[in-house]
mmCIF file of C-alpha atoms in Angstrom:
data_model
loop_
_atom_site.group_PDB
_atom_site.id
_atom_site.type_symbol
_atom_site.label_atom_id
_atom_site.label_comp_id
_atom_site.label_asym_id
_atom_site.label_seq_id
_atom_site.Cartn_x
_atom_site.Cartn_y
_atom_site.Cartn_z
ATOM 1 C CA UNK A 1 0.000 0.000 0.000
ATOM 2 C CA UNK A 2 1.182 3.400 -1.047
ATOM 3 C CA UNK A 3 1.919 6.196 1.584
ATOM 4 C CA UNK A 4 -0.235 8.526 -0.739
ATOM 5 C CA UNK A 5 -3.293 5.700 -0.716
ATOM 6 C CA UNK A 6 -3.012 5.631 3.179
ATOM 7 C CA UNK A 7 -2.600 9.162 3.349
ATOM 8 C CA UNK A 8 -6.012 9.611 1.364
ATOM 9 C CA UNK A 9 -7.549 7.101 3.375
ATOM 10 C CA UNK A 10 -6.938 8.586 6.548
ATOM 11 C CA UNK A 11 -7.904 11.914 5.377
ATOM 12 C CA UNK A 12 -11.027 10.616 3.905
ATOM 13 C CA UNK A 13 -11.648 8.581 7.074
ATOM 14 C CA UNK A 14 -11.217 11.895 9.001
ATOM 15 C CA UNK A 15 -13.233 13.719 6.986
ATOM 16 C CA UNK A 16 -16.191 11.957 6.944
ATOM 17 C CA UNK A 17 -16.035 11.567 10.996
ATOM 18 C CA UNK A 18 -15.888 15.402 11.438
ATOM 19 C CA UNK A 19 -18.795 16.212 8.976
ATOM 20 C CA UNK A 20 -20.955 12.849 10.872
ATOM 21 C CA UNK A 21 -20.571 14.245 14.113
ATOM 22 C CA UNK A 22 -21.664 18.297 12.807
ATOM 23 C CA UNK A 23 -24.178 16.135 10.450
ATOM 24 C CA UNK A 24 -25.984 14.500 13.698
ATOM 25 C CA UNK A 25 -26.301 17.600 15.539
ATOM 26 C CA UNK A 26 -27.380 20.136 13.174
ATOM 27 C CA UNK A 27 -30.116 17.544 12.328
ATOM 28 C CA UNK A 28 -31.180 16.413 15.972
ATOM 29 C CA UNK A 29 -31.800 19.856 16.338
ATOM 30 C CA UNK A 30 -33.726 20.892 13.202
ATOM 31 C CA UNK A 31 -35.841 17.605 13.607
ATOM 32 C CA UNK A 32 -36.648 18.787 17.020
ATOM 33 C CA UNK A 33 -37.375 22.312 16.070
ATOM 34 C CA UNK A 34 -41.387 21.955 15.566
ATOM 35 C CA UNK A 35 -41.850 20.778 19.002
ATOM 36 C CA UNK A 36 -39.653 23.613 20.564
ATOM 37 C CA UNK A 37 -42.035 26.141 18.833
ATOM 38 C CA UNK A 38 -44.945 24.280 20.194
ATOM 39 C CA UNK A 39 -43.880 25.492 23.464
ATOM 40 C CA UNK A 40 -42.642 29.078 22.752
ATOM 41 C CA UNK A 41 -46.566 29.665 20.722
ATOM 42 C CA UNK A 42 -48.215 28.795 23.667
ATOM 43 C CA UNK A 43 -46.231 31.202 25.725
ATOM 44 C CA UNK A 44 -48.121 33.649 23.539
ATOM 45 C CA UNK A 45 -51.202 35.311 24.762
ATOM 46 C CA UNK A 46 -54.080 34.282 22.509
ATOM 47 C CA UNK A 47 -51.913 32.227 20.341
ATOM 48 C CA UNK A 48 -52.616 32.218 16.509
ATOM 49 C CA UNK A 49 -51.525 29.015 14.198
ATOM 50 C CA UNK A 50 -49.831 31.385 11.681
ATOM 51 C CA UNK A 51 -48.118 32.286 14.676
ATOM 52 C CA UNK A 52 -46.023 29.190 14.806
ATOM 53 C CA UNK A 53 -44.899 29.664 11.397
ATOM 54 C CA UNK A 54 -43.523 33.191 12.017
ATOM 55 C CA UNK A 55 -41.876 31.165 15.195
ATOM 56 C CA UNK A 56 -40.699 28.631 13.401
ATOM 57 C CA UNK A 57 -39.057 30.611 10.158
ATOM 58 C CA UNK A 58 -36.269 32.650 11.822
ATOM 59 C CA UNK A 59 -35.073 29.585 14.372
ATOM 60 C CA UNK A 60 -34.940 27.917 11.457
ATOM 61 C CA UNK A 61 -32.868 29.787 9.086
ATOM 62 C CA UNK A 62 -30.681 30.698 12.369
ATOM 63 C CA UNK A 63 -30.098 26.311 12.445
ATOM 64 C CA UNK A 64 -29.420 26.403 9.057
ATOM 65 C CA UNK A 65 -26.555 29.614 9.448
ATOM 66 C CA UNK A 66 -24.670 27.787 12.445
ATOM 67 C CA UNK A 67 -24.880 24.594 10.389
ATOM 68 C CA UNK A 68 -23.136 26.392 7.348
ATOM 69 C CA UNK A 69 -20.832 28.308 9.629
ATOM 70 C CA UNK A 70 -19.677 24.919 10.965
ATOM 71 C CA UNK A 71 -19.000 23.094 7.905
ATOM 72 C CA UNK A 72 -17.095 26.198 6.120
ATOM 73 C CA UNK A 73 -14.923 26.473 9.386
ATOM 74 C CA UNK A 74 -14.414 22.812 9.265
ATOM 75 C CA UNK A 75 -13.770 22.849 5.682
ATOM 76 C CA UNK A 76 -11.121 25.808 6.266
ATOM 77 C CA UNK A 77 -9.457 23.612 9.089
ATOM 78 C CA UNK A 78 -9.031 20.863 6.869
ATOM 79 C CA UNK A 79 -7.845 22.565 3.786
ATOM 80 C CA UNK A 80 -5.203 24.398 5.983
ATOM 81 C CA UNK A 81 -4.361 20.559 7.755
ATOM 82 C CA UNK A 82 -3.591 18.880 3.398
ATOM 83 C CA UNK A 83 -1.800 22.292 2.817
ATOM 84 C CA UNK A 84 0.293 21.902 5.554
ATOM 85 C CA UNK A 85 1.505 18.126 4.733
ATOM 86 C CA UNK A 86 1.197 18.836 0.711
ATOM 87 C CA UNK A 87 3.235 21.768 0.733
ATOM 88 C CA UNK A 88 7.025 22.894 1.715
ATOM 89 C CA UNK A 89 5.813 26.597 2.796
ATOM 90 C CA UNK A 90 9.379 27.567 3.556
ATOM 91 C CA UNK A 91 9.495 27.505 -0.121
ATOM 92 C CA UNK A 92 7.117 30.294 -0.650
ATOM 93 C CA UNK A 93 8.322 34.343 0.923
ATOM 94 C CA UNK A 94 4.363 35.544 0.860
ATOM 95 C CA UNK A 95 3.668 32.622 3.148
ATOM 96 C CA UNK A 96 3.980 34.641 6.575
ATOM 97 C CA UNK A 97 1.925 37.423 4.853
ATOM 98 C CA UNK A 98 -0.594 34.699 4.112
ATOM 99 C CA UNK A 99 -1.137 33.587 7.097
ATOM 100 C CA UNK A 100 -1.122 37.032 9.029
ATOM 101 C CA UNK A 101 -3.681 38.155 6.913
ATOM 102 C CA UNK A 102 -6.226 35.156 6.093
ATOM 103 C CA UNK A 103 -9.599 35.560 7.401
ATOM 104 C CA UNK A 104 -12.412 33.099 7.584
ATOM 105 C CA UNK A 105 -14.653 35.741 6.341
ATOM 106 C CA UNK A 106 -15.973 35.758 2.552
ATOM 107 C CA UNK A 107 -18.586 38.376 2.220
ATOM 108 C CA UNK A 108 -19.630 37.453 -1.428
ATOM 109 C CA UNK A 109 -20.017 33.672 0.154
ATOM 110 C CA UNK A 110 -21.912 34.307 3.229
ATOM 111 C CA UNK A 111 -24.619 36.770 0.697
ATOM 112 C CA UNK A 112 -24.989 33.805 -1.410
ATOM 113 C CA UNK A 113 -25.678 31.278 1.306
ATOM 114 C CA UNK A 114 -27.655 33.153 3.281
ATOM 115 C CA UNK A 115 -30.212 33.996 -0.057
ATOM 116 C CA UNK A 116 -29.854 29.949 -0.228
ATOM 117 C CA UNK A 117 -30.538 29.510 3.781
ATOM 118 C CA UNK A 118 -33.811 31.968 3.990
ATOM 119 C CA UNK A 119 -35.516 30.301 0.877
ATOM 120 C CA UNK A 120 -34.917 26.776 2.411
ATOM 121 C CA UNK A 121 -36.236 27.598 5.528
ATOM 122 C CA UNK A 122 -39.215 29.669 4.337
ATOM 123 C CA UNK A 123 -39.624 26.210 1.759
ATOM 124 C CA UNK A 124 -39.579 24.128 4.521
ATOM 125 C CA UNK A 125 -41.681 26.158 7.232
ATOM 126 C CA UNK A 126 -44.615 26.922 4.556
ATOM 127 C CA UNK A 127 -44.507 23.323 3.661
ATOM 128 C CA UNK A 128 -44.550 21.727 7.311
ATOM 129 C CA UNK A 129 -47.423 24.473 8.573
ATOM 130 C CA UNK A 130 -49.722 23.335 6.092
ATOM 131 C CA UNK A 131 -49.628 19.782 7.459
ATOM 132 C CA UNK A 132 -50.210 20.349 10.860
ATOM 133 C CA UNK A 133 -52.731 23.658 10.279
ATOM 134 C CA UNK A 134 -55.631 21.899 11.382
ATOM 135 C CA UNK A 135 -53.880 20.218 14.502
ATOM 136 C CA UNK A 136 -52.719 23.989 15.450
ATOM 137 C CA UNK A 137 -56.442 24.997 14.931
ATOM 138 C CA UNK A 138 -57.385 22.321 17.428
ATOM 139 C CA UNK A 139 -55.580 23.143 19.850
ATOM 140 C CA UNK A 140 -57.136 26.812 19.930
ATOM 141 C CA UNK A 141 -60.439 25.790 19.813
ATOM 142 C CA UNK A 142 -63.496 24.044 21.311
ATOM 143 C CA UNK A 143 -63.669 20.506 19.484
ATOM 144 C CA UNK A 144 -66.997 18.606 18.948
ATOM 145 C CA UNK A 145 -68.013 15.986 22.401
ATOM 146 C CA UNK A 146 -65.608 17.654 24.706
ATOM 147 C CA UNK A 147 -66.121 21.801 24.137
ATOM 148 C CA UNK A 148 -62.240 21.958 24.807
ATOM 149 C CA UNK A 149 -59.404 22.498 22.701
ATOM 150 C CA UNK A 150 -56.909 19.806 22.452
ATOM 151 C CA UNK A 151 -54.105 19.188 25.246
ATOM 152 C CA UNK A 152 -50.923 20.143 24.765
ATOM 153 C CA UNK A 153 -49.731 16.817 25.164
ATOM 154 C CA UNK A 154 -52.632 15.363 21.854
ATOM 155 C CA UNK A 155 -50.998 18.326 19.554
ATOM 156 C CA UNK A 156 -47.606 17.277 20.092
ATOM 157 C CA UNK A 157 -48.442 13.871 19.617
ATOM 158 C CA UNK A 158 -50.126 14.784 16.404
ATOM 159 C CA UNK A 159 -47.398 16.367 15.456
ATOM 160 C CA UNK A 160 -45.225 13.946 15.863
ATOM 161 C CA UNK A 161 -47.531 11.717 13.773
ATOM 162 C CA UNK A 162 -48.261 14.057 11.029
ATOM 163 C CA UNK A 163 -44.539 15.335 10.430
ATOM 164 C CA UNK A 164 -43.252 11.841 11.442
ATOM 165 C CA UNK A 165 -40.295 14.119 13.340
ATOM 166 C CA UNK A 166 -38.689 10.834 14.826
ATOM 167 C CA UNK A 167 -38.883 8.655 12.415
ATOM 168 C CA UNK A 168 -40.224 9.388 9.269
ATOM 169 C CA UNK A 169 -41.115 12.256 6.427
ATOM 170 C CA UNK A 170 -39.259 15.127 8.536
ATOM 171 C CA UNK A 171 -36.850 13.356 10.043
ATOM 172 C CA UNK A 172 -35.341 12.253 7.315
ATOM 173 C CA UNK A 173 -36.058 15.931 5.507
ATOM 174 C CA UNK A 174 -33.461 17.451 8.380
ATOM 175 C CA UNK A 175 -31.197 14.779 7.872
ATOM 176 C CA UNK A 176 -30.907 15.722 4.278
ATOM 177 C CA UNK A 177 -30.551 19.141 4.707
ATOM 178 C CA UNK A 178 -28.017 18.698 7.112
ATOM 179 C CA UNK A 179 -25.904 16.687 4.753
ATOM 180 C CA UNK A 180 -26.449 18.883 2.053
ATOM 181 C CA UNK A 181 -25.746 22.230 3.317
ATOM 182 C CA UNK A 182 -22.913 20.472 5.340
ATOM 183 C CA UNK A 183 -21.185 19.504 2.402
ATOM 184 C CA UNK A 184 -21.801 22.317 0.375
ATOM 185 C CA UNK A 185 -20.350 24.644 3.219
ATOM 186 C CA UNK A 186 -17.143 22.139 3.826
ATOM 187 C CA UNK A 187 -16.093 22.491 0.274
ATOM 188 C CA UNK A 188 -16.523 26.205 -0.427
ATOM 189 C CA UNK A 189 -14.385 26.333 2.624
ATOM 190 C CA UNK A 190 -11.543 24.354 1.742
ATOM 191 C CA UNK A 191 -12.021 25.810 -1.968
ATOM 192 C CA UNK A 192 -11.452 29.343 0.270
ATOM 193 C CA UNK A 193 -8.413 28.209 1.843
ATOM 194 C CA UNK A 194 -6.857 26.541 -1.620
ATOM 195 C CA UNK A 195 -7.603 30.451 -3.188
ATOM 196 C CA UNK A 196 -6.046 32.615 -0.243
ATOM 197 C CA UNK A 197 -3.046 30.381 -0.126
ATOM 198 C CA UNK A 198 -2.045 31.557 -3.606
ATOM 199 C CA UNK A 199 -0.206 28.306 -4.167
ATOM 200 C CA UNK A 200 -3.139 25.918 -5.346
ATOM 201 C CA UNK A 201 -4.123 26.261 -9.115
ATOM 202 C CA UNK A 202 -6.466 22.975 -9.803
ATOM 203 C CA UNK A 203 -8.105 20.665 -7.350
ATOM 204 C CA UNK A 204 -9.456 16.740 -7.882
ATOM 205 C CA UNK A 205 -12.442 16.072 -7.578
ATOM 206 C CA UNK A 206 -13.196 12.874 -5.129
ATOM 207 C CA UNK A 207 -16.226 11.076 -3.706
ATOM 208 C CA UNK A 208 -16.915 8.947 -0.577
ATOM 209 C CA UNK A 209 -17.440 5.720 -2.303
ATOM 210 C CA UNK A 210 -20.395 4.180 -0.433
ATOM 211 C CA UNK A 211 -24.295 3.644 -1.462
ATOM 212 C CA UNK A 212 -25.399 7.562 -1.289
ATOM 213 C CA UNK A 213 -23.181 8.965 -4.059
ATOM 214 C CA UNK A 214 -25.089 10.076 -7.091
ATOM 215 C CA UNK A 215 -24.305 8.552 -10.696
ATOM 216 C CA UNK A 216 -23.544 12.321 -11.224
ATOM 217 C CA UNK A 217 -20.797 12.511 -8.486
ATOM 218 C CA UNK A 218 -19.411 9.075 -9.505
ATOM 219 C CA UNK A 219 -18.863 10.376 -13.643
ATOM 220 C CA UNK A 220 -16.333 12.662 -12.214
ATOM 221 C CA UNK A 221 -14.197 10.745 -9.846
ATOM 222 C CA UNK A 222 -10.599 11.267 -10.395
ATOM 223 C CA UNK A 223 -11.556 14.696 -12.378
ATOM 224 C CA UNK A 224 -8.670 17.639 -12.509
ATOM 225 C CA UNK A 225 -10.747 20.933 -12.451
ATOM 226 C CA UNK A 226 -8.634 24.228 -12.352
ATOM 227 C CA UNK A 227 -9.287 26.477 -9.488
ATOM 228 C CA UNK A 228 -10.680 29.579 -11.000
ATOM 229 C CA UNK A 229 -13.128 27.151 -12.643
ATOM 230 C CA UNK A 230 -14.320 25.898 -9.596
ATOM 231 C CA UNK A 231 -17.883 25.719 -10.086
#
């Protein structure tokens, strides 16, 4: 076995580790999001169902900010990590300079993602309110045999049913989006780190070679793209 295959398994082991573990969390806590709102509506006096949708909305595109933040941040520490075993630095004069200067911050980046972020979330909050407008309605008003609303305790359990939050449609809806924005932030980051380094000019393109890559991602394994032609 090569050193450069074991050095590319290692990293790829690594990698994958780091983005599981910000993966899990950022999706434990949007799939968990609905109920938290259940609590903060009622909190409300005279609560109103499209009350938990302007609730919902902003926590949500906050979830889906950190969640970016993380994987560009994690994307940045890696790409500095390969630079730092691919390259002799002592080589290069600006490479002090580089590193005194560097920031993590890439305005154009962060006004792309966040356009991205707040039409997700207002996607996914317009989408999820519709399916449990009726429970929310319930739970305001007097329902036929009993002349109550709904406990607390029935709505969340409809809820629960409706959105399938542990288990099913939503569930696995978070789970997705966490991988997806994840990823997405991971590489722009690392792609940010190759650019302010000056000393990258084309990157490979690889995939994690297990049962969720897409025929698209597979067609261009191995691929040499140039740096400036990124996208």
């Amino acid at each position: 076995m090569s050193a450069d295959f074991q050095f590319n398994q290692q990293t790829e082991k690594l990698i994958i580790n780091d983005l599981n573990k910000l993966e899990n969390n950022s999706k434990n806590l949007i799939r968990s999001l609905p109920i938290k709102i259940i609590s903060a509506l009622f909190k409300l006096d005279n609560p109103k169902p499209e009350q938990w949708k302007q609730l919902l909305l902003p926590q949500l595109q906050s979830l889906l900010w950190v969640t970016w933040l993380n994987g560009w941040d994690l994307g940045l520490s890696h790409g500095n990590r390969e630079l730092d075993k691919r390259v002799e630095f002592n080589r290069f004069a600006n490479f002090d300079e580089f590193v005194k200067n560097r920031s993590i911050r890439n305005t154009p980046a962060e006004d792309a993602i966040r356009s991205r972020i707040n039409q997700l979330a207002s996607d996914v909050t317009n989408s999820e309110c519709l399916r449990i407008k009726d429970l929310l309605y319930s739970a305001i008003s007097s329902q036929p045999g009993t002349g109550e609303p709904i406990s607390r305790e029935q709505l969340v359990d409809g809820i629960e049913r409706e959105l399938g939050i542990k288990a099913g449609r939503y569930a696995n809806r978070a789970q997705t989006i966490a991988r997806t924005e994840l990823t997405f932030a991971y590489n722009a980051g690392r792609l940010q780190t190759y650019r302010d380094s000056g000393l990258v000019e084309a990157v490979k393109f690889y995939t994690i070679l297990d049962e969720r890559r897409c025929p698209i991602c597979a067609s261009r394994q191995g691929l040499v793209i140039p740096l400036k032609n990124w996208r």
